[in-house]
Amino acid sequence: MPEGDALHRAARRLQPLVGQRLEVESPNPRAQATGVAPRVDGRVLEAVEAVGKNLLLRFEGGVVVRSHLRMNGRWRIEPRGKVRTGLPWLVLRGETHEGVLWNGPVLTLEQRNVARLGQDVLAEEFDLEAAVVRLRQGSDLRLGEALQDQRLVAGIGNMWMAEALWSIRTSPWPRVGDVGDGTLRDAIGAARRLMREALATGRPGRQVYRRAGRPCLRCGTIVRSRGQGDANRTAYWCPGCQAGGGPPGE
Ligand SMILES: [Zn+2]
């Protein structure tokens, strides 16, 4: 079957998502490391088109994601919230449906002037101390937002931010400037460990992400969620066992 046909069909399948502001995540840590999901999470998808052997997803603000499917990649459209096993490369979550990319071996950002990225959190060689110093450059940011700032440390998205901070019992809400080096070290270290584990086992191992309104698996307090930062990505945290306070004004 000609690859171009498959791409045009994929572009058609994704049309229901065009015009919507999407929640985007990369459950697969390899895909997370591309930095694509955090750059388009919360943006409006303006167009999807097949161009040559690529699927181009155009988001507001001039951000373009290129998906080349090679032999194994597949785009599916599924009802929102469908339970699935495995680690898709990209999930584009709209109001009623989500576009899901499986085994997308090539996923890149086409935006010009992409800011220089921080260290790749999944890299074999990783300098944790240097990553802490770099994260300090975001001292005015809330911890949860800073961990997703790709210029500070690359590869951590919304889901892994929530899971890493839950695992070290720290809230996403304190400002980076108000937490100690030990906490920053633990937070980055936990994200790296959890993402590498997920890669090795094929399981995302979610404990807190998207569990708002349900009891914390560790202490039973009801998990909360709230938009955070300029991109207004949803932070999930347990006010019972994650220290550091809540959103501003509380
Ligand atoms: Zn808890």
Coordinates of N, CA, C and O in Angstrom, one line a residue, residues 94-245:
G94 N -8.8 16.1 22.3 CA -9.7 17.1 22.0 C -11.0 16.9 22.9 O -10.9 16.2 23.9
E95 N -12.1 17.6 22.5 CA -13.2 17.6 23.4 C -13.9 16.2 23.5 O -14.3 15.8 24.5
T96 N -14.0 15.6 22.3 CA -14.7 14.3 22.3 C -13.8 13.1 21.8 O -14.1 12.0 22.0
H97 N -12.8 13.5 21.1 CA -11.9 12.4 20.6 C -10.4 12.7 20.8 O -10.1 13.9 21.2
E98 N -9.6 11.7 20.7 CA -8.2 12.0 20.7 C -7.5 11.2 19.6 O -7.8 10.1 19.2
G99 N -6.5 11.9 19.0 CA -5.7 11.4 18.0 C -4.5 10.7 18.7 O -3.9 11.3 19.6
V100 N -4.2 9.5 18.3 CA -3.1 8.7 19.0 C -2.1 8.2 18.0 O -2.5 7.6 17.0
L101 N -0.9 8.6 18.2 CA 0.2 8.1 17.3 C 1.0 7.0 18.0 O 1.5 7.1 19.1
W102 N 1.0 5.8 17.3 CA 1.7 4.7 17.8 C 3.0 4.5 17.0 O 2.9 4.6 15.8
N103 N 4.0 4.2 17.7 CA 5.3 3.8 17.0 C 5.7 4.9 16.0 O 6.2 4.5 14.9
G104 N 5.6 6.1 16.4 CA 6.0 7.2 15.4 C 7.5 7.4 15.5 O 8.0 8.1 16.4
P105 N 8.3 6.8 14.6 CA 9.7 6.8 14.8 C 10.3 8.2 14.5 O 11.4 8.5 15.0
V106 N 9.6 9.0 13.8 CA 10.2 10.4 13.5 C 9.1 11.4 13.9 O 8.0 11.5 13.3
L107 N 9.5 12.2 14.9 CA 8.5 13.2 15.4 C 9.4 14.5 15.7 O 10.2 14.4 16.6
T108 N 9.2 15.5 14.9 CA 10.1 16.7 15.1 C 9.3 18.0 15.1 O 8.2 18.1 14.5
L109 N 9.9 19.0 15.7 CA 9.3 20.3 15.6 C 9.9 21.1 14.5 O 11.2 21.0 14.3
E110 N 9.1 21.8 13.7 CA 9.7 22.5 12.6 C 9.8 24.0 12.8 O 10.2 24.8 12.0
Q111 N 9.4 24.4 14.1 CA 9.5 25.9 14.4 C 10.9 26.4 14.2 O 11.8 25.8 14.6
R112 N 10.9 27.6 13.6 CA 12.2 28.2 13.5 C 12.6 28.9 14.8 O 11.8 29.2 15.6
N113 N 13.9 29.0 15.0 CA 14.4 29.7 16.2 C 13.9 29.0 17.5 O 13.6 29.6 18.5
V114 N 13.9 27.7 17.4 CA 13.6 27.0 18.7 C 14.7 27.3 19.7 O 15.9 27.2 19.4
A115 N 14.2 27.7 20.9 CA 15.2 28.1 21.9 C 16.1 26.9 22.2 O 15.7 25.8 22.1
R116 N 17.3 27.2 22.6 CA 18.2 26.2 22.9 C 17.7 25.3 24.1 O 17.2 25.9 25.0
L117 N 17.8 24.0 23.9 CA 17.2 23.1 24.9 C 18.2 22.8 26.0 O 19.4 22.9 25.9
G118 N 17.6 22.5 27.2 CA 18.4 22.1 28.3 C 18.8 20.6 28.1 O 18.6 20.1 27.0
Q119 N 19.5 20.1 29.1 CA 19.9 18.7 28.9 C 18.7 17.7 28.7 O 17.7 17.9 29.4
D120 N 18.9 16.7 27.9 CA 17.9 15.7 27.7 C 17.8 14.8 28.9 O 18.8 14.1 29.3
V121 N 16.7 14.8 29.6 CA 16.5 14.1 30.8 C 16.7 12.6 30.7 O 17.0 11.9 31.6
L122 N 16.6 12.1 29.4 CA 16.7 10.7 29.2 C 18.1 10.3 28.7 O 18.4 9.1 28.5
A123 N 19.0 11.2 28.6 CA 20.3 10.9 28.0 C 21.1 10.0 28.9 O 21.0 10.0 30.1
E124 N 21.9 9.1 28.3 CA 22.7 8.2 29.1 C 23.6 8.9 30.0 O 23.7 8.6 31.2
E125 N 24.3 10.0 29.4 CA 25.2 10.8 30.3 C 24.4 12.0 30.7 O 23.9 12.8 29.9
F126 N 24.2 12.1 32.0 CA 23.4 13.2 32.5 C 24.0 13.8 33.7 O 24.3 13.1 34.7
D127 N 24.2 15.2 33.7 CA 24.9 15.8 34.8 C 23.8 16.5 35.6 O 23.3 17.6 35.3
L128 N 23.5 15.8 36.7 CA 22.4 16.2 37.6 C 22.7 17.6 38.2 O 21.8 18.5 38.3
E129 N 23.9 17.8 38.6 CA 24.3 19.1 39.3 C 24.1 20.2 38.3 O 23.6 21.3 38.6
A130 N 24.6 20.0 37.1 CA 24.5 21.1 36.1 C 23.0 21.3 35.8 O 22.6 22.5 35.5
A131 N 22.2 20.3 35.8 CA 20.7 20.5 35.5 C 20.1 21.3 36.7 O 19.2 22.1 36.4
V132 N 20.5 21.1 37.9 CA 20.0 21.9 39.0 C 20.4 23.4 38.8 O 19.5 24.3 39.0
V133 N 21.6 23.6 38.4 CA 22.1 25.0 38.2 C 21.2 25.6 37.1 O 20.8 26.8 37.2
R134 N 21.0 24.9 36.0 CA 20.2 25.4 34.9 C 18.7 25.7 35.4 O 18.1 26.7 35.0
L135 N 18.2 24.8 36.2 CA 16.8 25.0 36.6 C 16.7 26.2 37.5 O 15.6 26.9 37.4
R136 N 17.7 26.6 38.2 CA 17.7 27.8 39.0 C 17.5 29.1 38.1 O 17.1 30.1 38.6
Q137 N 17.8 29.0 36.8 CA 17.5 30.1 35.9 C 16.0 30.5 35.8 O 15.7 31.5 35.4
G138 N 15.2 29.5 36.2 CA 13.8 29.7 36.3 C 13.3 30.0 37.7 O 12.2 29.5 38.1
S139 N 14.1 30.8 38.5 CA 13.8 30.9 39.9 C 12.4 31.5 40.2 O 11.8 31.3 41.2
D140 N 11.9 32.3 39.2 CA 10.6 32.9 39.5 C 9.4 32.0 39.1 O 8.3 32.3 39.4
L141 N 9.7 30.9 38.4 CA 8.7 30.0 38.0 C 8.3 29.1 39.1 O 9.1 28.8 40.0
R142 N 7.0 28.6 39.0 CA 6.6 27.6 39.9 C 7.4 26.3 39.5 O 7.6 26.1 38.4
L143 N 7.6 25.4 40.5 CA 8.4 24.3 40.3 C 7.9 23.4 39.2 O 8.6 22.9 38.3
G144 N 6.5 23.2 39.2 CA 5.9 22.3 38.1 C 6.1 22.9 36.7 O 6.3 22.2 35.8
E145 N 6.1 24.2 36.6 CA 6.2 24.9 35.3 C 7.7 24.8 34.9 O 8.0 24.5 33.7
A146 N 8.6 25.1 35.8 CA 10.0 25.1 35.5 C 10.5 23.7 35.0 O 11.3 23.6 34.0
L147 N 10.0 22.7 35.6 CA 10.4 21.3 35.2 C 10.0 21.0 33.7 O 10.5 20.1 33.1
Q148 N 9.0 21.8 33.2 CA 8.5 21.6 31.9 C 9.0 22.6 30.9 O 8.7 22.6 29.7
D149 N 9.9 23.5 31.4 CA 10.5 24.5 30.5 C 11.7 23.8 29.8 O 12.7 23.6 30.4
Q150 N 11.5 23.6 28.5 CA 12.5 22.8 27.8 C 13.8 23.5 27.7 O 14.8 22.8 27.4
R151 N 13.9 24.8 27.9 CA 15.2 25.5 27.9 C 16.0 25.2 29.1 O 17.2 25.3 29.2
L152 N 15.3 24.8 30.2 CA 15.9 24.5 31.5 C 16.3 23.0 31.6 O 17.5 22.7 31.9
V153 N 15.4 22.1 31.3 CA 15.7 20.7 31.2 C 14.7 20.1 30.1 O 13.5 20.4 30.2
A154 N 15.3 19.4 29.2 CA 14.5 19.0 28.1 C 13.9 17.6 28.3 O 14.5 16.7 28.8
G155 N 12.6 17.4 27.9 CA 12.0 16.1 27.8 C 10.9 15.8 28.9 O 10.2 14.8 28.7
I156 N 10.8 16.7 29.9 CA 9.8 16.4 30.9 C 8.5 17.1 30.5 O 8.5 18.3 30.3
G157 N 7.4 16.3 30.4 CA 6.1 16.9 30.1 C 5.2 16.9 31.3 O 5.7 16.6 32.4
N158 N 3.9 17.2 31.1 CA 3.0 17.4 32.2 C 2.8 16.1 33.0 O 2.8 16.2 34.3
M159 N 2.7 15.0 32.4 CA 2.5 13.8 33.1 C 3.7 13.4 34.0 O 3.5 13.1 35.2
W160 N 4.8 13.5 33.4 CA 6.0 13.1 34.2 C 6.3 14.1 35.3 O 6.9 13.8 36.3
M161 N 6.0 15.4 35.1 CA 6.2 16.4 36.1 C 5.3 16.0 37.3 O 5.8 16.0 38.4
A162 N 4.1 15.7 37.0 CA 3.1 15.4 38.1 C 3.6 14.1 38.9 O 3.6 14.1 40.1
E163 N 4.0 13.1 38.1 CA 4.4 11.9 38.7 C 5.7 12.0 39.5 O 5.9 11.5 40.6
A164 N 6.7 12.8 39.0 CA 8.0 13.0 39.7 C 7.7 13.7 41.0 O 8.3 13.3 42.0
L165 N 6.9 14.8 41.0 CA 6.7 15.6 42.2 C 5.9 14.8 43.2 O 6.2 14.9 44.4
W166 N 5.0 14.0 42.8 CA 4.2 13.2 43.7 C 5.2 12.2 44.4 O 5.2 12.0 45.6
S167 N 6.1 11.6 43.6 CA 7.0 10.6 44.1 C 7.9 11.1 45.2 O 8.3 10.4 46.1
I168 N 8.3 12.4 45.1 CA 9.2 13.0 46.1 C 8.4 13.9 47.1 O 9.0 14.6 47.9
R169 N 7.1 13.8 47.1 CA 6.2 14.4 48.1 C 6.3 15.9 48.1 O 6.4 16.5 49.2
T170 N 6.5 16.5 46.9 CA 6.6 17.9 46.8 C 5.6 18.5 45.9 O 5.3 17.9 44.8
S171 N 5.0 19.6 46.3 CA 3.9 20.3 45.5 C 4.5 20.9 44.3 O 5.7 21.4 44.3
P172 N 3.8 21.0 43.2 CA 4.3 21.8 42.0 C 4.2 23.3 42.2 O 4.6 24.0 41.3
W173 N 3.7 23.8 43.3 CA 3.4 25.2 43.5 C 4.5 26.1 44.0 O 4.5 27.3 43.7
P174 N 5.5 25.6 44.8 CA 6.5 26.6 45.3 C 7.3 27.2 44.2 O 7.5 26.5 43.1
R175 N 7.8 28.4 44.3 CA 8.7 28.9 43.3 C 10.1 28.3 43.4 O 10.5 27.9 44.5
V176 N 10.7 28.1 42.3 CA 12.0 27.5 42.2 C 13.0 28.2 43.2 O 13.8 27.5 43.9
G177 N 12.9 29.5 43.3 CA 13.7 30.3 44.1 C 13.5 30.0 45.6 O 14.3 30.3 46.4
D178 N 12.4 29.3 45.9 CA 12.0 29.1 47.3 C 12.3 27.7 47.8 O 12.0 27.3 48.9
V179 N 12.8 26.8 46.9 CA 13.1 25.4 47.3 C 14.6 25.2 47.2 O 15.3 25.8 46.5
G180 N 15.0 24.3 48.0 CA 16.5 24.0 48.2 C 17.0 23.1 47.0 O 16.2 22.5 46.2
D181 N 18.3 23.1 46.9 CA 19.0 22.3 45.8 C 18.6 20.8 45.9 O 18.5 20.2 44.9
G182 N 18.5 20.4 47.2 CA 18.1 18.9 47.4 C 16.8 18.6 46.7 O 16.7 17.5 46.1
T183 N 15.8 19.5 46.9 CA 14.5 19.2 46.3 C 14.6 19.2 44.7 O 14.0 18.4 44.0
L184 N 15.4 20.2 44.2 CA 15.5 20.3 42.7 C 16.2 19.0 42.2 O 15.8 18.5 41.2
R185 N 17.2 18.6 42.9 CA 18.0 17.4 42.5 C 17.0 16.2 42.6 O 17.0 15.4 41.6
D186 N 16.2 16.1 43.6 CA 15.3 15.0 43.8 C 14.2 15.0 42.7 O 13.8 14.0 42.1
A187 N 13.8 16.2 42.3 CA 12.7 16.3 41.3 C 13.2 15.9 40.0 O 12.5 15.1 39.3
I188 N 14.3 16.4 39.6 CA 14.9 16.0 38.2 C 15.2 14.6 38.2 O 15.0 13.8 37.3
G189 N 15.9 14.1 39.3 CA 16.3 12.7 39.4 C 15.1 11.8 39.3 O 15.1 10.7 38.7
A190 N 14.0 12.2 40.0 CA 12.8 11.3 40.0 C 12.2 11.3 38.6 O 11.8 10.2 38.1
A191 N 12.1 12.4 37.9 CA 11.6 12.4 36.5 C 12.4 11.5 35.6 O 11.9 10.7 34.9
R192 N 13.7 11.6 35.8 CA 14.6 10.8 35.0 C 14.4 9.3 35.3 O 14.3 8.4 34.4
R193 N 14.3 8.9 36.6 CA 14.2 7.5 37.0 C 12.8 7.0 36.5 O 12.8 5.9 35.9
L194 N 11.8 7.7 36.7 CA 10.4 7.3 36.3 C 10.3 7.1 34.8 O 9.7 6.1 34.3
M195 N 10.9 8.0 34.1 CA 10.8 8.0 32.6 C 11.6 6.8 32.1 O 11.2 6.1 31.2
R196 N 12.8 6.6 32.7 CA 13.6 5.5 32.2 C 13.0 4.1 32.6 O 13.0 3.2 31.8
E197 N 12.3 4.1 33.7 CA 11.6 2.9 34.1 C 10.5 2.6 33.2 O 10.3 1.4 32.7
A198 N 9.7 3.6 32.8 CA 8.6 3.4 31.9 C 9.1 2.9 30.6 O 8.4 2.1 29.9
L199 N 10.2 3.4 30.2 CA 10.8 3.0 28.9 C 11.2 1.5 28.9 O 11.0 0.8 28.0
A200 N 11.7 1.1 30.1 CA 12.2 -0.3 30.2 C 11.0 -1.2 30.4 O 11.1 -2.4 29.8
T201 N 10.0 -0.8 31.0 CA 8.9 -1.7 31.3 C 7.7 -1.6 30.3 O 6.9 -2.5 30.3
G202 N 7.6 -0.5 29.6 CA 6.5 -0.2 28.8 C 5.2 0.2 29.5 O 4.2 0.3 28.9
R203 N 5.4 0.5 30.8 CA 4.2 0.9 31.6 C 4.4 2.3 32.1 O 5.4 2.6 32.6
P204 N 3.3 3.2 31.9 CA 3.5 4.5 32.4 C 3.5 4.7 33.9 O 4.1 5.6 34.4
G205 N 2.9 3.7 34.6 CA 3.0 3.8 36.1 C 2.4 5.1 36.7 O 3.0 5.7 37.5
R206 N 1.2 5.4 36.3 CA 0.6 6.7 36.8 C 0.1 6.5 38.2 O -0.7 5.6 38.5
Q207 N 0.4 7.5 39.1 CA -0.1 7.5 40.5 C -1.0 8.7 40.7 O -1.9 8.6 41.6
V208 N -0.7 9.8 40.1 CA -1.5 11.0 40.4 C -2.0 11.8 39.2 O -3.0 12.5 39.2
Y209 N -1.3 11.6 38.0 CA -1.7 12.3 36.8 C -3.1 11.9 36.4 O -3.5 10.8 36.3
R210 N -4.0 13.0 36.2 CA -5.4 12.8 35.8 C -6.2 12.0 36.8 O -7.1 11.4 36.4
R211 N -5.8 12.1 38.1 CA -6.6 11.5 39.1 C -7.3 12.5 40.0 O -7.7 12.3 41.1
A212 N -7.5 13.7 39.5 CA -8.2 14.8 40.3 C -9.6 14.3 40.7 O -10.3 13.6 40.0
G213 N -9.8 14.6 42.0 CA -11.1 14.2 42.6 C -11.2 12.8 43.1 O -12.2 12.4 43.7
R214 N -10.1 12.1 43.0 CA -10.0 10.7 43.5 C -9.0 10.7 44.7 O -8.1 11.6 44.8
P215 N -9.1 9.7 45.5 CA -8.2 9.7 46.7 C -6.8 9.4 46.3 O -6.5 8.6 45.4
C216 N -5.9 10.1 47.0 CA -4.4 9.9 46.8 C -4.1 8.4 47.1 O -4.6 7.9 48.1
L217 N -3.3 7.8 46.2 CA -3.0 6.4 46.4 C -2.1 6.1 47.7 O -1.9 5.0 48.1
R218 N -1.5 7.3 48.1 CA -0.6 7.1 49.3 C -1.3 7.5 50.6 O -1.1 6.8 51.6
C219 N -2.0 8.6 50.6 CA -2.6 9.1 51.9 C -4.1 9.2 51.9 O -4.6 9.5 53.0
G220 N -4.8 9.1 50.8 CA -6.2 9.1 50.8 C -6.8 10.5 50.6 O -8.0 10.6 50.4
T221 N -6.0 11.5 50.7 CA -6.5 12.9 50.5 C -7.0 13.0 49.0 O -6.4 12.4 48.1
I222 N -8.0 13.8 48.8 CA -8.5 14.0 47.4 C -7.5 14.8 46.5 O -7.0 15.9 46.9
V223 N -7.1 14.2 45.4 CA -6.1 14.8 44.5 C -6.7 16.0 43.8 O -7.9 16.0 43.5
R224 N -6.0 17.1 43.7 CA -6.5 18.3 43.0 C -5.8 18.5 41.7 O -4.8 17.9 41.4
S225 N -6.4 19.4 40.9 CA -5.8 19.8 39.6 C -6.1 21.3 39.4 O -7.1 21.8 39.9
R226 N -5.2 21.9 38.7 CA -5.3 23.4 38.5 C -4.3 23.8 37.3 O -3.2 23.2 37.3
G227 N -4.8 24.6 36.5 CA -3.9 25.1 35.4 C -2.7 25.9 36.0 O -2.9 26.6 37.0
Q228 N -1.6 25.8 35.4 CA -0.4 26.4 36.0 C 0.5 27.0 34.9 O 0.6 26.5 33.8
G229 N 1.0 28.2 35.2 CA 2.0 28.8 34.3 C 1.3 29.5 33.1 O 0.1 29.5 32.9
D230 N 2.2 30.1 32.2 CA 1.7 30.8 31.0 C 1.0 29.8 30.1 O 0.0 30.2 29.4
A231 N 1.4 28.6 30.0 CA 0.8 27.6 29.1 C -0.5 27.0 29.7 O -1.2 26.3 29.0
N232 N -0.7 27.3 31.0 CA -1.9 26.8 31.7 C -2.0 25.3 31.6 O -3.1 24.8 31.4
R233 N -0.9 24.6 31.7 CA -1.0 23.1 31.7 C -1.5 22.7 33.1 O -1.2 23.3 34.1
T234 N -2.3 21.6 33.0 CA -3.0 21.2 34.3 C -2.0 20.5 35.2 O -1.4 19.5 34.8
A235 N -1.8 21.0 36.4 CA -1.0 20.3 37.4 C -1.9 19.5 38.3 O -3.0 19.9 38.6
Y236 N -1.4 18.3 38.6 CA -2.1 17.4 39.5 C -1.3 17.2 40.7 O -0.1 16.9 40.6
W237 N -1.9 17.3 41.9 CA -1.1 17.1 43.2 C -2.0 16.7 44.3 O -3.2 17.0 44.3
C238 N -1.4 16.1 45.3 CA -2.1 15.8 46.5 C -1.8 16.8 47.6 O -0.6 16.9 48.0
P239 N -2.8 17.6 48.1 CA -2.5 18.6 49.1 C -2.2 17.9 50.5 O -1.7 18.6 51.4
G240 N -2.4 16.6 50.6 CA -2.2 15.9 51.9 C -0.7 15.5 52.1 O -0.2 15.7 53.2
C241 N -0.1 15.0 51.0 CA 1.3 14.5 51.3 C 2.3 15.1 50.4 O 3.5 14.7 50.4
Q242 N 2.0 16.2 49.6 CA 3.0 16.9 48.8 C 3.2 18.3 49.5 O 2.4 19.1 49.4
A243 N 4.4 18.5 50.1 CA 4.7 19.7 50.8 C 5.0 20.8 49.9 O 5.5 20.6 48.7
G244 N 4.8 22.1 50.3 CA 5.2 23.2 49.6 C 4.0 24.1 49.2 O 4.2 25.1 48.5
G245 N 2.8 23.8 49.7 CA 1.7 24.7 49.5 C 0.9 24.5 48.2 O 1.3 23.6 47.4

